Short mmCIF file of C-alpha atoms in Angstrom, two decimals:
data_model
loop_
_atom_site.label_atom_id
_atom_site.label_comp_id
_atom_site.label_asym_id
_atom_site.label_seq_id
_atom_site.Cartn_x
_atom_site.Cartn_y
_atom_site.Cartn_z
CA MET A 1 0.27 0.01 -0.38
CA ARG A 2 2.34 2.51 1.07
CA THR A 3 4.76 1.24 -1.89
CA ARG A 4 1.50 2.16 -4.49
CA ARG A 5 1.23 5.85 -2.63
CA LYS A 6 4.48 6.18 -3.42
CA GLY A 7 4.14 5.69 -7.53
CA ILE A 8 0.94 7.97 -7.12
CA ALA A 9 2.60 11.01 -5.61
CA ALA A 10 6.33 10.25 -7.89
CA PRO A 11 3.91 12.45 -10.79
CA TYR A 12 4.34 15.62 -7.79
CA LEU A 13 7.84 14.86 -6.10
CA ILE A 14 8.91 15.22 -10.74
CA TRP A 15 6.94 18.38 -11.33
CA MET A 16 8.64 19.55 -8.11
CA VAL A 17 12.59 18.60 -8.61
CA VAL A 18 12.03 19.75 -12.03
CA PHE A 19 10.11 23.54 -12.14
CA THR A 20 10.96 24.42 -8.57
CA VAL A 21 13.88 22.41 -6.79
CA LEU A 22 16.07 22.74 -10.15
CA PRO A 23 15.60 26.56 -11.07
CA LEU A 24 16.29 27.80 -7.22
CA LEU A 25 19.39 26.14 -7.26
CA LEU A 26 20.10 27.08 -10.79
CA VAL A 27 19.16 31.20 -9.28
CA ILE A 28 22.32 30.27 -6.17
CA TYR A 29 24.49 28.81 -8.77
CA PHE A 30 25.15 32.16 -10.19
CA ALA A 31 24.17 34.40 -7.69
CA PHE A 32 27.36 33.08 -6.61
CA THR A 33 29.73 33.37 -9.65
CA ASP A 34 30.83 35.64 -12.19
CA LYS A 35 29.74 34.57 -16.20
CA GLN A 36 33.22 32.68 -15.77
CA GLY A 37 31.22 30.73 -13.51
CA HIS A 38 34.00 31.63 -10.78
CA PRO A 39 32.58 31.28 -6.58
CA THR A 40 32.11 35.05 -6.11
CA MET A 41 30.56 37.44 -3.17
CA ALA A 42 30.32 40.55 -6.20
CA ASN A 43 27.27 40.23 -6.79
CA LEU A 44 25.51 40.76 -4.02
CA TYR A 45 28.23 43.04 -2.57
CA SER A 46 27.04 45.22 -5.72
CA LEU A 47 23.00 45.13 -4.37
CA GLY A 48 24.12 48.30 -2.00
CA SER A 49 24.18 50.92 -5.26
CA TYR A 50 20.63 49.48 -6.03
CA THR A 51 18.91 50.45 -2.44
CA ASN A 52 16.60 53.17 -3.16
CA VAL A 53 15.28 50.24 -5.88
CA PHE A 54 14.45 47.69 -2.66
CA VAL A 55 12.80 50.91 -0.50
CA LEU A 56 11.43 52.35 -3.18
CA SER A 57 9.24 48.58 -4.75
CA LEU A 58 9.02 47.95 -0.68
CA VAL A 59 7.31 50.60 -0.18
CA LEU A 60 5.01 50.76 -3.29
CA ALA A 61 3.96 47.30 -2.22
CA VAL A 62 3.46 47.90 0.64
CA VAL A 63 0.99 50.85 0.96
CA ALA A 64 -0.84 48.66 -2.03
CA THR A 65 -1.37 45.70 0.59
CA VAL A 66 -2.33 47.77 3.32
CA LEU A 67 -4.83 49.68 0.40
CA CYS A 68 -6.14 45.95 -0.27
CA LEU A 69 -6.90 45.15 3.35
CA VAL A 70 -9.30 48.00 3.47
CA ILE A 71 -10.74 47.97 0.85
CA ALA A 72 -11.60 44.36 0.28
CA TYR A 73 -12.23 43.66 4.01
CA PRO A 74 -16.09 45.44 4.70
CA ILE A 75 -16.14 44.42 0.77
CA SER A 76 -15.78 40.46 2.20
CA PHE A 77 -17.34 40.85 5.43
CA MET A 78 -20.43 41.97 3.10
CA LEU A 79 -19.98 38.87 0.81
CA SER A 80 -19.76 36.58 3.46
CA ARG A 81 -23.33 37.67 4.89
CA LEU A 82 -25.01 37.56 1.70
CA ARG A 83 -27.80 34.91 1.08
CA ALA A 84 -25.80 32.15 -0.60
CA GLY A 85 -28.13 32.57 -4.17
CA ARG A 86 -26.14 36.69 -4.03
CA GLN A 87 -23.38 35.55 -2.82
CA GLY A 88 -22.26 33.41 -6.00
CA ILE A 89 -23.83 36.40 -8.42
CA ALA A 90 -20.88 38.83 -6.52
CA LEU A 91 -18.48 36.64 -6.39
CA MET A 92 -18.47 36.38 -10.38
CA LEU A 93 -18.59 40.36 -9.97
CA VAL A 94 -15.24 40.47 -8.53
CA MET A 95 -13.69 38.19 -10.24
CA LEU A 96 -15.23 39.26 -13.79
CA PRO A 97 -11.81 41.96 -14.31
CA MET A 98 -9.80 38.65 -13.30
CA TRP A 99 -11.01 37.79 -16.94
CA MET A 100 -8.89 39.66 -19.17
CA ASN A 101 -5.79 40.30 -19.90
CA PHE A 102 -3.62 41.02 -17.56
CA LEU A 103 -1.77 43.58 -19.81
CA LEU A 104 -5.36 44.89 -21.01
CA ARG A 105 -6.82 45.56 -18.07
CA THR A 106 -3.55 47.74 -17.24
CA TYR A 107 -4.27 49.77 -21.26
CA ALA A 108 -7.29 50.68 -19.86
CA TRP A 109 -6.44 51.96 -16.75
CA MET A 110 -3.91 54.09 -19.20
CA SER A 111 -6.16 55.37 -21.55
CA LEU A 112 -7.83 56.28 -17.86
CA LEU A 113 -5.70 58.38 -16.54
CA GLU A 114 -3.21 60.14 -19.36
CA ARG A 115 -3.72 63.86 -19.57
CA ASN A 116 -6.10 63.60 -22.38
CA GLY A 117 -8.21 60.42 -20.31
CA LEU A 118 -11.11 59.82 -19.93
CA ILE A 119 -10.78 60.83 -15.74
CA ASN A 120 -9.69 64.38 -16.93
CA ARG A 121 -11.86 64.58 -19.98
CA PHE A 122 -15.04 64.17 -17.44
CA LEU A 123 -13.73 66.42 -15.04
CA GLY A 124 -12.88 69.14 -17.39
CA LEU A 125 -16.59 69.06 -18.25
CA PHE A 126 -17.20 70.86 -14.97
CA GLY A 127 -13.63 73.33 -15.63
CA ILE A 128 -11.77 70.89 -12.93
CA GLY A 129 -7.95 69.44 -14.30
CA PRO A 130 -6.24 67.86 -16.01
CA PHE A 131 -4.60 66.47 -14.02
CA GLU A 132 -0.93 64.63 -14.95
CA MET A 133 -2.02 62.03 -13.74
CA ILE A 134 -0.29 58.07 -15.34
CA ASN A 135 3.55 58.37 -14.62
CA THR A 136 3.37 58.86 -11.06
CA ALA A 137 3.41 56.54 -7.63
CA GLY A 138 -0.20 56.83 -7.78
CA ALA A 139 -1.27 55.65 -10.52
CA VAL A 140 1.60 52.93 -10.01
CA VAL A 141 0.44 51.21 -6.45
CA LEU A 142 -3.07 52.45 -8.35
CA GLY A 143 -2.92 49.35 -11.11
CA MET A 144 -1.32 47.48 -7.86
CA VAL A 145 -4.14 47.30 -6.20
CA TYR A 146 -6.76 47.40 -9.15
CA ASN A 147 -5.46 44.40 -10.62
CA TYR A 148 -4.18 42.11 -7.22
CA LEU A 149 -7.55 43.21 -5.25
CA PRO A 150 -9.51 40.42 -5.74
CA TYR A 151 -6.74 38.12 -4.38
CA MET A 152 -7.11 39.75 -0.65
CA ILE A 153 -11.28 39.79 -1.60
CA LEU A 154 -11.06 35.61 -1.28
CA PRO A 155 -9.24 34.29 1.24
CA LEU A 156 -10.78 37.41 3.70
CA TYR A 157 -14.55 36.22 2.10
CA THR A 158 -13.28 32.61 2.71
CA ALA A 159 -12.25 32.87 6.04
CA MET A 160 -15.48 35.39 7.42
CA LEU A 161 -17.44 32.58 5.82
CA LYS A 162 -16.66 30.28 9.00
CA ILE A 163 -17.37 33.14 11.39
CA ASP A 164 -21.12 32.11 13.15
CA SER A 165 -23.37 34.70 13.31
CA SER A 166 -24.68 33.97 16.57
CA ILE A 167 -20.84 34.95 18.16
CA ILE A 168 -21.50 38.92 16.64
CA GLU A 169 -25.49 38.82 17.41
CA ALA A 170 -24.16 37.93 21.57
CA ALA A 171 -20.91 40.01 20.74
CA GLU A 172 -24.28 43.15 20.59
CA ASP A 173 -26.44 41.64 22.81
CA LEU A 174 -23.90 42.19 25.46
CA GLY A 175 -23.73 45.47 23.88
CA ALA A 176 -20.28 45.61 22.13
CA GLY A 177 -20.01 49.02 19.62
CA THR A 178 -19.46 48.77 15.38
CA TRP A 179 -15.40 48.41 16.82
CA HIS A 180 -15.85 46.82 19.62
CA LYS A 181 -16.86 43.47 17.41
CA LEU A 182 -14.30 44.29 14.85
CA TRP A 183 -11.72 44.71 17.24
CA LYS A 184 -12.53 41.84 19.63
CA ILE A 185 -14.28 39.53 16.71
CA LEU A 186 -14.03 40.55 13.75
CA LEU A 187 -10.17 41.00 13.45
CA PRO A 188 -9.00 37.48 15.95
CA LEU A 189 -11.76 35.68 14.34
CA SER A 190 -10.77 36.72 10.42
CA LYS A 191 -6.51 36.49 11.07
CA PRO A 192 -6.06 33.49 8.78
CA GLY A 193 -7.74 35.29 5.89
CA ILE A 194 -5.85 38.27 6.21
CA GLN A 195 -2.26 36.65 6.36
CA THR A 196 -3.08 34.62 3.28
CA GLY A 197 -4.63 38.00 1.64
CA ILE A 198 -1.20 39.93 2.13
CA THR A 199 0.98 37.08 0.95
CA MET A 200 -1.34 36.38 -1.84
CA VAL A 201 -0.81 40.70 -2.84
CA PHE A 202 2.50 41.63 -1.44
CA VAL A 203 4.11 38.78 -3.67
CA PRO A 204 3.42 40.47 -7.12
CA ALA A 205 3.30 43.79 -6.35
CA VAL A 206 7.16 43.63 -4.66
CA SER A 207 8.54 41.50 -7.64
CA THR A 208 6.02 43.61 -11.11
CA PHE A 209 7.23 45.34 -13.43
CA ILE A 210 4.19 45.86 -16.18
CA ILE A 211 2.09 47.96 -14.29
CA SER A 212 5.50 49.81 -12.97
CA LYS A 213 6.04 50.23 -16.70
CA MET A 214 2.97 51.34 -17.73
CA LEU A 215 1.78 53.68 -15.44
CA GLY A 216 5.06 55.01 -14.15
CA GLY A 217 6.25 55.57 -17.30
CA GLY A 218 9.74 53.79 -16.74
CA ASN A 219 10.22 56.67 -13.44
CA PHE A 220 9.61 54.36 -11.44
CA TRP A 221 12.00 51.27 -11.18
CA LEU A 222 10.80 48.44 -9.22
CA LEU A 223 13.22 45.14 -8.16
CA GLY A 224 10.85 43.67 -10.68
CA ASP A 225 12.75 46.30 -13.96
CA LEU A 226 15.68 45.65 -12.74
CA ILE A 227 15.66 42.27 -12.90
CA GLU A 228 14.54 42.36 -16.03
CA SER A 229 16.51 44.75 -17.52
CA GLN A 230 19.39 42.45 -16.38
CA PHE A 231 18.26 39.21 -18.68
CA LEU A 232 17.11 41.82 -21.48
CA GLY A 233 18.62 44.40 -23.46
CA ASN A 234 22.67 45.71 -23.37
CA ALA A 235 22.23 45.58 -18.97
CA TYR A 236 22.74 41.29 -20.00
CA ASN A 237 24.33 40.42 -16.55
CA TYR A 238 22.15 36.87 -15.34
CA ASN A 239 24.74 36.94 -11.98
CA LEU A 240 23.97 40.13 -10.80
CA GLY A 241 19.87 39.71 -11.63
CA SER A 242 19.68 35.95 -10.30
CA ALA A 243 21.09 37.85 -7.11
CA ILE A 244 18.47 40.23 -7.11
CA SER A 245 15.87 37.14 -7.08
CA LEU A 246 17.66 35.45 -4.39
CA VAL A 247 17.77 38.64 -2.05
CA LEU A 248 14.04 39.23 -2.89
CA MET A 249 13.00 35.38 -2.83
CA VAL A 250 14.59 35.55 1.19
CA VAL A 251 12.34 39.26 1.34
CA VAL A 252 9.70 37.56 0.69
CA LEU A 253 9.92 34.73 2.38
CA LEU A 254 10.87 36.57 5.65
CA ILE A 255 7.07 38.51 5.21
CA MET A 256 5.29 35.28 5.13
CA GLY A 257 7.19 34.30 7.76
CA PHE A 258 5.96 37.75 9.66
CA THR A 259 2.13 37.78 8.23
CA GLY A 260 2.04 33.43 9.27
CA GLY A 261 3.06 34.97 12.84
CA PHE A 262 -0.98 35.42 13.22
CA GLY A 263 -1.54 31.47 15.10
CA GLN A 264 -4.50 29.51 16.60
CA GLU A 265 -3.80 30.20 19.94
CA ASP A 266 -4.78 33.64 18.81
CA ILE A 267 -7.81 32.35 17.56
CA GLU A 268 -9.22 30.73 20.38
CA GLY A 269 -8.40 33.56 22.79
CA VAL A 270 -11.13 35.08 21.26
CA ILE A 271 -13.01 32.18 21.51
#
């Protein structure tokens, strides 16, 4: 029986080795070698000159993640309290933009935000503007929030769906106000969803490059742009690109470890 189970698991193990373990080992190898294959730490030492790129990427990713959490939390709660039939329709509306190609969604925001775009034209009817909305940090964050918001809504919705309404009703009977219910009941019980949502939004946000190129106009050089530039164009240096990717991977793992600090004991303390 055990041999049969191992046989069933073999394709998954092969998949993990070929598409996860081997690429990771290659990244580590190239990060600690030069173009001649000699061991070196120069690639990691040279990352100090890109500190501003790391800081900007982390700041914009954190801002986008926080905004996604603030926007998605009430939406997820309202979705979880809808009747079963309406929940499916509401979830479909949330996921509807994801059915469109990522590039097309971003192009759409370019046409909305540019100086002669739809938003400035609409505001111009009231004698307002035009505003410089495209090629700004705000436009980059907006693109992140728009594209990654469903990744925050879905785990929060799943977590809130498991919260028994009787707990909230009991708190109301005991005189708990809105903020007390939020801080003492909803937030602790929805921590697993918050944890997953933060991870699912922060990881792609900190490594994005299409959004920063299209909505930032190349004015905001993020980690994704930096890594891409090392594998394409005149600055071809896959060793440095691997070193940047490795450091980014470590940063992401640290963030995931931090968000994973929401344990079962936190939830049990509320119940």
